[in-house]
XYZ file of C-alpha atoms in Angstrom:
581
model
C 152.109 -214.972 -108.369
C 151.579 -218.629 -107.738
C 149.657 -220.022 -104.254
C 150.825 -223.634 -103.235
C 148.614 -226.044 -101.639
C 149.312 -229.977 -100.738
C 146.604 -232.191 -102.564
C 144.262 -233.990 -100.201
C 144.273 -237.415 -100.362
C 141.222 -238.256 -99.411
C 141.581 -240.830 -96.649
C 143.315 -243.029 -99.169
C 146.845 -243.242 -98.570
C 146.810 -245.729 -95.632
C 144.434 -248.003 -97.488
C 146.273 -247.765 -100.583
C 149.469 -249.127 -98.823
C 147.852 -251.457 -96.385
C 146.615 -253.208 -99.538
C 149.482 -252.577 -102.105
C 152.089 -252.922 -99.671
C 154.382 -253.804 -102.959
C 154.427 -250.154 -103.917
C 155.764 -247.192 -101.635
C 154.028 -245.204 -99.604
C 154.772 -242.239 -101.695
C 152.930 -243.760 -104.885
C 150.376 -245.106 -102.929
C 149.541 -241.442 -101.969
C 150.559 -240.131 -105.165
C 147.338 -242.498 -106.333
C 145.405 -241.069 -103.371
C 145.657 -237.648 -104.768
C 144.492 -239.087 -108.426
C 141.273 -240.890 -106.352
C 142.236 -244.118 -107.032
C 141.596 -246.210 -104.193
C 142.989 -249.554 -103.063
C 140.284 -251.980 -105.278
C 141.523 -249.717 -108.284
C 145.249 -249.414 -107.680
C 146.427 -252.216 -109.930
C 143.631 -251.500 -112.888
C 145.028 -247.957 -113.217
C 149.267 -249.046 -113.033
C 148.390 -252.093 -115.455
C 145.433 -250.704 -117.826
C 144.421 -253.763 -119.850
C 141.751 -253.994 -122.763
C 139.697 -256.786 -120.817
C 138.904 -253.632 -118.628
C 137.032 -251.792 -120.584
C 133.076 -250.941 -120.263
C 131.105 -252.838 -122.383
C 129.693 -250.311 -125.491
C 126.265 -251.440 -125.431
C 126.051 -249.592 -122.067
C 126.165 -246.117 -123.964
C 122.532 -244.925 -124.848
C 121.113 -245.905 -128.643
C 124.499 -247.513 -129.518
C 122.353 -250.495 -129.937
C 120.529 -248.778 -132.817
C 123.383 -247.393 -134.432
C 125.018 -250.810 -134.640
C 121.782 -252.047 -136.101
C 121.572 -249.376 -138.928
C 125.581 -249.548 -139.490
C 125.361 -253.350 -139.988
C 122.704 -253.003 -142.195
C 124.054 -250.455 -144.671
C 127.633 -252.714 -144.873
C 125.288 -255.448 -145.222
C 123.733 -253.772 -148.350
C 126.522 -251.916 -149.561
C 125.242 -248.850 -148.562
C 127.391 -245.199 -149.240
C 128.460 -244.474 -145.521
C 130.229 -241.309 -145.158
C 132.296 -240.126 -142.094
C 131.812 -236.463 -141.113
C 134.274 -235.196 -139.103
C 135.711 -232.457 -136.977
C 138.865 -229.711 -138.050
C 140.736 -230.571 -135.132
C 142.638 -233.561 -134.166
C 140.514 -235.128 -132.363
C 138.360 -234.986 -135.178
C 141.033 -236.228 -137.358
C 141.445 -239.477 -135.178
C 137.695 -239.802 -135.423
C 137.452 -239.497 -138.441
C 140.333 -241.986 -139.280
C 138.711 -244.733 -136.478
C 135.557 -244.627 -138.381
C 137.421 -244.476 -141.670
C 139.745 -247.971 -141.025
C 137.366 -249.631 -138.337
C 134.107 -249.356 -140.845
C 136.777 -249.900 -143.763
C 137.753 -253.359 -142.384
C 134.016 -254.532 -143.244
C 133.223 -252.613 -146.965
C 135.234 -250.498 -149.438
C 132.098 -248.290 -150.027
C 132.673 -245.345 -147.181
C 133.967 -241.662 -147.755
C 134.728 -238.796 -145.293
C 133.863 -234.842 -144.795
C 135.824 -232.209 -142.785
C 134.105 -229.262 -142.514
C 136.097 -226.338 -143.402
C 137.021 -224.055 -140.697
C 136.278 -220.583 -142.140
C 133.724 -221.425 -144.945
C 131.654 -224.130 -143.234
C 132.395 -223.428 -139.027
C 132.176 -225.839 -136.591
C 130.489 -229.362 -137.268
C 128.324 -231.002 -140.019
C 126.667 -228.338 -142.200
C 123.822 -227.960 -144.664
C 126.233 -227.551 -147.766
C 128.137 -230.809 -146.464
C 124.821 -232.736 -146.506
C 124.106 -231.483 -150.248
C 127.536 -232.662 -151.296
C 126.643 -235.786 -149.782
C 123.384 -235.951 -151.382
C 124.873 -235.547 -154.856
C 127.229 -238.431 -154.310
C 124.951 -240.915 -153.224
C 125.678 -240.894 -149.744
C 122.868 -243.481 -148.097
C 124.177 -243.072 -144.054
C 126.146 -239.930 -142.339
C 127.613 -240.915 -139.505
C 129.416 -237.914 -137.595
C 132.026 -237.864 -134.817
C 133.437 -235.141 -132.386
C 130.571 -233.506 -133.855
C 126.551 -233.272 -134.319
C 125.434 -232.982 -130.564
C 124.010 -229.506 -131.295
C 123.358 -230.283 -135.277
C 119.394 -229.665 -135.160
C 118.386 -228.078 -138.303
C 120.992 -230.260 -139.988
C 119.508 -233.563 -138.349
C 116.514 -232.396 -139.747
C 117.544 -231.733 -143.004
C 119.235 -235.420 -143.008
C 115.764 -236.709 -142.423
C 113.981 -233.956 -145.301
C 116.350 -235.424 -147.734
C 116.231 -238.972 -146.265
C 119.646 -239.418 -145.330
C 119.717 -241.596 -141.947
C 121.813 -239.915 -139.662
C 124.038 -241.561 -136.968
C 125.858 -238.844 -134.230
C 128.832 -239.518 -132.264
C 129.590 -236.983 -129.971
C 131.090 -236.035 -126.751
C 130.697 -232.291 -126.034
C 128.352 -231.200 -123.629
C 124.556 -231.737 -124.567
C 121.790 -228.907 -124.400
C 119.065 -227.772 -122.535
C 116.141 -225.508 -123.438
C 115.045 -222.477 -120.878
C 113.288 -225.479 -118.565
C 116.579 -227.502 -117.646
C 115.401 -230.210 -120.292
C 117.833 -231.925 -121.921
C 117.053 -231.437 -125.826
C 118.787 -233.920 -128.427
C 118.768 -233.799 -133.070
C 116.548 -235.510 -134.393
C 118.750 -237.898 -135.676
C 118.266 -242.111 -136.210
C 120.916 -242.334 -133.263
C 122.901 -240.066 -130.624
C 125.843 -241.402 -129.164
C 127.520 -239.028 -126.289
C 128.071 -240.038 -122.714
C 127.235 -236.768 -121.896
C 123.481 -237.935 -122.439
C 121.772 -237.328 -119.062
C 119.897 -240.676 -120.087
C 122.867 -242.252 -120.904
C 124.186 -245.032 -118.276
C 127.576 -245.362 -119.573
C 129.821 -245.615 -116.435
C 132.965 -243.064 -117.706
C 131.790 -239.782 -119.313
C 135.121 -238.303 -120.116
C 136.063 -239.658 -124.005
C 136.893 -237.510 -126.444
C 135.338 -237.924 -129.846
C 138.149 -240.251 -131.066
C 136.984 -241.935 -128.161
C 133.432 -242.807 -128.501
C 134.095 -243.446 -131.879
C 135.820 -246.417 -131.093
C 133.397 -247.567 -128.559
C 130.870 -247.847 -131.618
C 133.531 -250.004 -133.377
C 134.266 -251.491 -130.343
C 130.729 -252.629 -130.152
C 130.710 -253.374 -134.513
C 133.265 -255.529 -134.474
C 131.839 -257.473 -131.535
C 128.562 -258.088 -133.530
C 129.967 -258.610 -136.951
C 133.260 -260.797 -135.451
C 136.100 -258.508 -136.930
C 139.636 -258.932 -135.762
C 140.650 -258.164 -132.394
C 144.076 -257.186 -133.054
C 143.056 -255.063 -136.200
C 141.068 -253.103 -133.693
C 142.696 -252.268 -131.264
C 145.481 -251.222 -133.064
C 143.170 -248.371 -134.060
C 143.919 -246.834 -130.582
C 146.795 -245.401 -132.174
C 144.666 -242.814 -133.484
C 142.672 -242.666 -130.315
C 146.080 -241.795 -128.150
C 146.228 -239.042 -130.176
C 142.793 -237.308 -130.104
C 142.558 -238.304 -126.308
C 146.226 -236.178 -125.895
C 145.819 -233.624 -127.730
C 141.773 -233.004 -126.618
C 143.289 -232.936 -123.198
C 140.495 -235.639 -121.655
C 141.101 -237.019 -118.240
C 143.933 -239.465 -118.664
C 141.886 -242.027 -116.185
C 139.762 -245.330 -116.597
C 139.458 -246.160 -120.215
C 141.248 -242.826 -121.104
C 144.575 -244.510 -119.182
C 144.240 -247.639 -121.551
C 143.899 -245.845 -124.744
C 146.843 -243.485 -124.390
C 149.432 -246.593 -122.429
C 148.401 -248.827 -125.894
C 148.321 -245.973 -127.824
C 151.672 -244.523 -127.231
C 152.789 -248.298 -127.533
C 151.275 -249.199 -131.006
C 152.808 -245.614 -132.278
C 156.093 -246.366 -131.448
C 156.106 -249.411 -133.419
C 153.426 -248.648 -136.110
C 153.649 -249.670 -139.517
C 150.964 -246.914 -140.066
C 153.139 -245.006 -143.213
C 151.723 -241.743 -142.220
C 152.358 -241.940 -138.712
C 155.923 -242.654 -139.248
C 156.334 -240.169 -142.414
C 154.895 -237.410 -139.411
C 157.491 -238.316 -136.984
C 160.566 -238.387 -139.185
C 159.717 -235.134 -140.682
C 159.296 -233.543 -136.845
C 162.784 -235.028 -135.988
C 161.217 -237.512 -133.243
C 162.302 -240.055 -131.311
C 160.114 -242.029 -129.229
C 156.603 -240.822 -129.458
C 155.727 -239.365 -125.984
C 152.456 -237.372 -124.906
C 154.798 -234.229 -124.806
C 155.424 -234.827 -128.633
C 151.834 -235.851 -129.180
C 150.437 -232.265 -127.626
C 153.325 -230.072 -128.966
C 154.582 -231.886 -132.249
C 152.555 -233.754 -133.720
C 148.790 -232.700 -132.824
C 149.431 -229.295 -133.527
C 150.587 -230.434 -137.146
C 147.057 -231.961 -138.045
C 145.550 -228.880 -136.087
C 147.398 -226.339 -138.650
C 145.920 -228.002 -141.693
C 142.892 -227.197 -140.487
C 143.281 -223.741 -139.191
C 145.069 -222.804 -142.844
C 143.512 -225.166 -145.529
C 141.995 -228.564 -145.347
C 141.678 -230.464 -142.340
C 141.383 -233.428 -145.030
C 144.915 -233.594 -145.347
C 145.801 -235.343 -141.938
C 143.233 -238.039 -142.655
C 144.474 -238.182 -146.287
C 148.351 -239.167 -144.151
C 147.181 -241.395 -142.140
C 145.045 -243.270 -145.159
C 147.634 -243.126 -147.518
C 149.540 -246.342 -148.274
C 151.504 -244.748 -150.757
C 155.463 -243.666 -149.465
C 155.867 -240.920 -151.388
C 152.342 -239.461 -151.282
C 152.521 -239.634 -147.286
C 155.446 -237.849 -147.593
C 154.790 -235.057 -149.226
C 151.184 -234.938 -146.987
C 153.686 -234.713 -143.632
C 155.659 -232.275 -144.956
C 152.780 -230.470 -146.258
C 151.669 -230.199 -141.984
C 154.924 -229.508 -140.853
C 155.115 -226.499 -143.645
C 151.370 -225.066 -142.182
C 152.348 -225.751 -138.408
C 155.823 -223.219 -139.407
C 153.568 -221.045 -140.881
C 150.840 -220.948 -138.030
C 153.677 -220.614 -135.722
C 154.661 -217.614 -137.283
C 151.075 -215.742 -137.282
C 150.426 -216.833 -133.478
C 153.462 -215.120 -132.542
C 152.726 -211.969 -134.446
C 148.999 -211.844 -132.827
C 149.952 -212.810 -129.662
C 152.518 -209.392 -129.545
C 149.816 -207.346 -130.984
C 146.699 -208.321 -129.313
C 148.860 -208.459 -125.877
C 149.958 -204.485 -126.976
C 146.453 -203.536 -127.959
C 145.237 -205.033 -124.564
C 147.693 -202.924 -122.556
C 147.041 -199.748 -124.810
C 143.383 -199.981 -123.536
C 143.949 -201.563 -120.204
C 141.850 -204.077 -120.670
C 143.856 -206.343 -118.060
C 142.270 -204.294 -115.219
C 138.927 -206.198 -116.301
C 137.908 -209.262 -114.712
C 137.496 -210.718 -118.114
C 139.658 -209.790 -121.187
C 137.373 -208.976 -124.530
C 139.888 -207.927 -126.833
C 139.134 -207.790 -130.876
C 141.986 -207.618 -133.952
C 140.631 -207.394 -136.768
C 144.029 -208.608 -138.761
C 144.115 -212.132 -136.705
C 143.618 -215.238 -138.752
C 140.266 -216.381 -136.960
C 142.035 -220.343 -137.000
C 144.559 -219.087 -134.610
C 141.879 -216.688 -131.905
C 142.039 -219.710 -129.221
C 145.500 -220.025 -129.356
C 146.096 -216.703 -128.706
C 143.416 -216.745 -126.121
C 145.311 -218.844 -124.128
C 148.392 -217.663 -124.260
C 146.968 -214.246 -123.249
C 145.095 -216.349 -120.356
C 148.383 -217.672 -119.243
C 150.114 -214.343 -119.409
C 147.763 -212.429 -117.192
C 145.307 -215.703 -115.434
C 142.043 -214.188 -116.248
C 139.686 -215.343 -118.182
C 140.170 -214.335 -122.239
C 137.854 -213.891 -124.984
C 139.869 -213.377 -128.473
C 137.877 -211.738 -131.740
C 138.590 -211.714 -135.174
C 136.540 -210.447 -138.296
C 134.115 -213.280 -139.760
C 133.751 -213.414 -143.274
C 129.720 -212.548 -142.965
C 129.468 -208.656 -142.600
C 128.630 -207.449 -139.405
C 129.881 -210.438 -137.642
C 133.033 -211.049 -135.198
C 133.750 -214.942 -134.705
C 135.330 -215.629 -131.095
C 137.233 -217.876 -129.081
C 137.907 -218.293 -125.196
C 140.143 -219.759 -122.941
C 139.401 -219.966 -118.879
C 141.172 -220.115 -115.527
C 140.415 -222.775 -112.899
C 137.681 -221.068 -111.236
C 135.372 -219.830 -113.802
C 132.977 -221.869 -116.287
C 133.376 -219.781 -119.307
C 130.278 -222.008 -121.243
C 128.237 -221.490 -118.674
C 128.542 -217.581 -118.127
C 128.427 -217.039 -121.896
C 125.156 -219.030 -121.616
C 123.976 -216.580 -119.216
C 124.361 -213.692 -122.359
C 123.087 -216.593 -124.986
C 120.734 -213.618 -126.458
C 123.772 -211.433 -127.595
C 125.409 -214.817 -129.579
C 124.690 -215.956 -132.896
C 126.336 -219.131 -132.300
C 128.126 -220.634 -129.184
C 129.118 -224.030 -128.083
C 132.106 -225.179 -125.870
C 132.747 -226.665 -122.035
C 134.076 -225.253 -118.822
C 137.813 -224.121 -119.812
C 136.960 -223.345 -123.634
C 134.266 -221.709 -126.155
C 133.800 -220.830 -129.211
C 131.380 -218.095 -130.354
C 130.149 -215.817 -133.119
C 128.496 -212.159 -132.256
C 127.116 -209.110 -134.040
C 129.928 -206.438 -133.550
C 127.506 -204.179 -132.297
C 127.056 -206.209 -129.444
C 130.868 -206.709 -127.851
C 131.174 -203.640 -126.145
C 127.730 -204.850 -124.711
C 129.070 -208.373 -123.870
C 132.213 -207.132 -122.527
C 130.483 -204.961 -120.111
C 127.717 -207.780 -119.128
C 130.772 -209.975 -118.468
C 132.202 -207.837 -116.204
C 129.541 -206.366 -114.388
C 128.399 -210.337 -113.615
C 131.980 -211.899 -112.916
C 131.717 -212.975 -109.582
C 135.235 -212.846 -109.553
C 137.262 -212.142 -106.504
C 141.356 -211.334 -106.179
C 141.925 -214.903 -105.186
C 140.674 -216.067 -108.104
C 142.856 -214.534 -109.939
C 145.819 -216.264 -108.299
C 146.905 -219.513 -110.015
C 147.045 -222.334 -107.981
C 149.585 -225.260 -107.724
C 148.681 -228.247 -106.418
C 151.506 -230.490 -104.524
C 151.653 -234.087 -104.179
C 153.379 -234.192 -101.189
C 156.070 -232.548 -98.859
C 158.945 -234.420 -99.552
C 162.618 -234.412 -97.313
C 165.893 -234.833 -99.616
C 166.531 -238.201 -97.235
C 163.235 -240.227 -98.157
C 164.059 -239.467 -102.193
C 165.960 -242.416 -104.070
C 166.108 -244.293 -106.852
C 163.444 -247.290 -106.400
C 161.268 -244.805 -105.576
C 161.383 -242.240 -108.995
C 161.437 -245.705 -111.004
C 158.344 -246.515 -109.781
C 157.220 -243.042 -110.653
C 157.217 -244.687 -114.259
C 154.193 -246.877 -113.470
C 152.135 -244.050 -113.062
C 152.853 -242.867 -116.851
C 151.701 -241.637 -119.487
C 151.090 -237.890 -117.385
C 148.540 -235.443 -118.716
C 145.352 -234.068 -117.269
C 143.774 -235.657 -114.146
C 146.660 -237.163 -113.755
C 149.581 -234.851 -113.623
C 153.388 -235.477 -113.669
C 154.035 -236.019 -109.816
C 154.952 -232.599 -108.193
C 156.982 -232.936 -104.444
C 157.597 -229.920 -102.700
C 161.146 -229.862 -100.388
C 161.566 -226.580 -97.896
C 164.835 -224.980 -96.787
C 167.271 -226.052 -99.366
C 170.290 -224.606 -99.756
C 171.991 -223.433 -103.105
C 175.480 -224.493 -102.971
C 175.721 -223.411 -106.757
C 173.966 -221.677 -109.832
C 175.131 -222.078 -113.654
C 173.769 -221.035 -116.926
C 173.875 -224.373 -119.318
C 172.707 -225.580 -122.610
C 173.177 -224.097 -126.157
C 171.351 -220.944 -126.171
C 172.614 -220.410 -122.243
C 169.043 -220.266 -121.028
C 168.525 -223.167 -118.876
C 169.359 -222.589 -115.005
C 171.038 -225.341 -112.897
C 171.304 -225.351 -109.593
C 172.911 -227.998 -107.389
C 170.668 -228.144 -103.934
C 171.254 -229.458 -100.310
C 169.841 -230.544 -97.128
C 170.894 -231.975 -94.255
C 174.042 -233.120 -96.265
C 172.265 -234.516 -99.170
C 172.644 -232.722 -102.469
C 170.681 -233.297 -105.713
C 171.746 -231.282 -109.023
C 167.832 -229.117 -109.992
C 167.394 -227.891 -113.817
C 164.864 -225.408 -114.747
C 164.304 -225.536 -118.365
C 161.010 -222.316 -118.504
C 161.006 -219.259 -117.510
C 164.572 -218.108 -117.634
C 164.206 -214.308 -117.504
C 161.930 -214.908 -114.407
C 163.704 -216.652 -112.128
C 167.048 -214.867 -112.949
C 165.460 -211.426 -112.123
C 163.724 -213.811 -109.317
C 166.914 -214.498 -107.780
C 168.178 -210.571 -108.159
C 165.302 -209.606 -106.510
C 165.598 -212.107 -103.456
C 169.552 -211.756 -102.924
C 169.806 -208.058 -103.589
C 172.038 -208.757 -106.486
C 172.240 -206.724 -109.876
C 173.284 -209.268 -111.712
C 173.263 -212.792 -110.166
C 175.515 -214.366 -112.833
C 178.225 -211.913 -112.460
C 177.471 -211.790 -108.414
C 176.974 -215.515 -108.018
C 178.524 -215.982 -104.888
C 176.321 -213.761 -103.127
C 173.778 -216.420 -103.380
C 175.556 -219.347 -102.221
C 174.507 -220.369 -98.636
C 171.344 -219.347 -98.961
C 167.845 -221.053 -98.723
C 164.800 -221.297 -101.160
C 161.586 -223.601 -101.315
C 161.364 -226.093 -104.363
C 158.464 -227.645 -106.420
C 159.928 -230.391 -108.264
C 159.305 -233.652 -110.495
C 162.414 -236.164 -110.226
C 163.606 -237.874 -112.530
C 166.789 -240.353 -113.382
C 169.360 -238.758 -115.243
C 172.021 -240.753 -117.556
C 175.403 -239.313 -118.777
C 178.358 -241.053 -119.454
C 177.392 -244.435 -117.794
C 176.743 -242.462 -114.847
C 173.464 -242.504 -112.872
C 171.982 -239.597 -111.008
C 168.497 -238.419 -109.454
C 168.061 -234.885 -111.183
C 165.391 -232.475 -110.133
C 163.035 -231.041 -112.861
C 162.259 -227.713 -110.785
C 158.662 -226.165 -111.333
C 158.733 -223.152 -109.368
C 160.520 -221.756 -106.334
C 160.071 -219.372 -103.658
């Protein structure tokens, strides 16, 4: 069960249009809902790079810049330490070519998933030491690193951290920060920086932003680095807004026509086209994510390093072989963790704690979320740690409840734990999740209404005000993704005039939709087995397809995105339908 609700605007609309009078009402309101007001209208269509914050706004970037330029300066080992995800990856690779472009003397480190867990470790530092490393610098990584900060500075390793997860606090509120030579994360509560939402790929172009300013690199070299950036911005699923916007619009850009051999060896082995943030969150990112779940996250900075053809081949194929495979083992959890969570009714909880011991511990927060989705409540997923004794963890959240912060609230039953509002990640004695499931449920908070997703509408929108000049200018407000979704209308009292099954596996629904004479052809592409029994159960039919014209003439609600439809030289406004009722 879905609720519906019409955005609020804010106030903004009229100013919008009074001041943009060269865009339609509709986006003007559509930009309302995004709160973008009138002063901001044409910095968020037309992102540009002469827009962005200056660096040296974000706290001790000053210092970092000062150490960095001094170890390229002396020729100084740097090594990269990165993340196992793909935002990590396009860290890790910014770091790589922007640091690259000054000396030939840099390495990187990927922790590995099962052996090392999440961010720089101890064994990662001793590698380091052993090669001669003279400056780490980590990204989408380090914020909670203490006893490894400190360790850098036992073993006199400087130690520069890039970050952007949340910071910590002790019991007092206080906000407590490594001990390392420089921390770099918005999320700093004395940091100053004007837009808090980058990912790690993200701030680690700010510092190069800022290097390349001081040492005079090339401008163009640079920021065709945001190819990278698009990437771990997508697929870390930041707010596409501010500098966010800019990075993905370029991004997108630079990756359709990069010369980068991996990038391009990636895409012609996933059968792409153009290089859209759909293919970027469900192609391409979840490539570099499997290498990292299943063997080395090194291998997706190894593609997108390599400048040998062959070599980058065989790395993309290499992804697209482990993304098959991980494929595979999330579907296999998924069914059995979903069975095991109906055997023991754990969906009448609040808040699903389910543990399989036979899940691959790479794959828990997938399956956490798809569990989330399935039932919208809050979902912790465990699976055996190699330690003995010890369950590893991951969680996915709804809307209305801040996982991190209620798992905070049971910090003493964790042996690790780190995350943000809709995610965690956590380890835990096993003793101690029957105890944590109970805590979590007793303490929920939770209410029936909360358990209801809701869908947030643009705007109310009559069949006669749609047309084409206005769903072309729906184009400006791309590329989609989160804080600023794919428009969503909503139209009332339409009338099916007729319903077909279409496309090659006969699973996608199309209807063709009127009102007050107007009719628009409406696809919906998810979901087939729920709207068809949908439909049976609204129209008293068995079987709509074989009873299909006991439908026609009748009236439904539609949430919709429109769109322009080409086929055979022929133009048409088609309706991508979201949900009905």
């Amino acid at each position: 069960m879905k609720r519906w609700f019409i955005k609020s605007d804010n106030g903004l609309t009229k100013d919008n249009f009074k001041n943009n009078s060269e865009f339609s009402y509709i986006t003007c309101q559509l930009l309302a809902n995004r709160k973008i007001d009138s002063a901001n209208v044409k910095n968020f269509l037309y992102p540009d790079y002469k827009y962005l914050h200056n660096p040296f706004l974000m706290k001790d970037l000053d210092i970092a810049i000062e150490i960095l330029v001094d170890a390229i300066d002396n020729n100084l080992h740097i090594q990269i330490v990165g993340d196992y995800d793909q935002d990590g990856n396009s860290a890790t690779v910014v770091l790589m070519k922007g640091i690259g472009f000054f000396t030939d003397n840099i390495s990187f480190a990927i922790p590995n998933r099962i052996e090392d867990g999440y961010g720089i470790s101890k064994g990662i530092v001793d590698t380091a030491k052993q090669k001669g490393v003279d400056l780490i610098i980590t990204c989408d990584n380090g914020i909670s690193a203490f006893e490894v900060a400190e360790y850098c500075n036992y073993l006199n390793i400087p130690m520069i951290i890039t970050d952007h997860h949340q910071v910590c606090f002790d019991d007092g509120g206080n906000q407590i920060l490594p001990k390392a030579k420089a921390v770099i994360n918005p999320h700093r509560v004395d940091c100053e920086y004007p837009f808090k939402e980058l990912c790690g790929a993200g701030v680690a172009f700010k510092l190069m932003q800022a290097l390349f300013d001081e040492l005079g690199g090339d401008e163009h070299y640079l920021i065709d680095l945001l190819q990278f950036v698009s990437m771990g911005t997508v697929c870390d699923v930041v707010d596409l807004i501010d500098e966010n916007r800019f990075f993905v619009k370029k991004g997108l850009e630079l990756l359709n026509y990069s010369d980068n051999i991996g990038v391009n060896k990636l895409k012609k082995e996933n059968e792409i086209g153009k290089i859209t943030t759909t293919s970027l969150g469900f192609k391409l990112g979840p490539c570099i994510n499997a290498a990292g779940r299943l063997e080395s996250a090194s291998i997706g900075v190894d593609l997108f390093l390599e400048e040998d053809e062959k070599s980058a081949e065989n790395f993309a194929k290499k992804l697209v072989e482990l993304n098959n495979k991980r494929k595979d083992l999330t579907n296999e959890a998924y069914s059995r963790v979903n069975l095991k969570i109906k055997d023991n009714k754990y969906y009448e909880d609040d808040i699903i704690v389910v543990y399989d011991e036979e899940i691959h511990e790479s794959i828990a927060g997938i399956v956490a979320g798809r569990i989330k989705d399935y039932y919208y409540k809050p979902t912790l997923v465990f699976s055996k740690a190699k330690e003995e004794g010890i369950l590893k963890g991951s969680a996915r959240s709804i809307e209305d409840y801040n996982i991190i912060s209620k798992l905070r609230d049971f910090s003493n039953l964790f042996e690790k734990l780190g995350g943000h509002a809709m995610a965690a990640g956590f380890s835990i004695k096993e003793e101690n999740l029957d105890i944590l499931r109970k805590e979590l449920n007793k303490n929920s908070n939770l209410t029936p209404d909360n358990f209801i997703e809701k869908v947030k509408i643009d705007c109310s929108l009559d069949f006669k005000l749609l047309n084409y000049n206005i769903v072309d200018e729906l184009k400006l407000l791309e590329p989609y993704g989160k804080a600023n979704p794919e428009p969503l209308f909503g139209t009332k009292n339409v009338e099916i005039k007729s319903l077909s099954i279409i496309g090659k596996n006969k699973n996608v629904i199309k209807l063709v939709l009127k009102q007050d004479e107007i009719e628009f052809s409406g696809i919906i592409f998810t979901n087939y087995d729920k709207y068809i029994k949908y439909f049976n159960e609204k129209f008293k039919t068995s079987d709509i397809l074989s009873e299909y014209n006991d439908i026609k003439n009748k009236f439904i609600d539609i949430l919709y995105t429109p769109v322009i439809n080409e086929y055979m030289n022929t133009k048409s406004i088609q309706l991508l339908i979201k949900d009905i009722r």
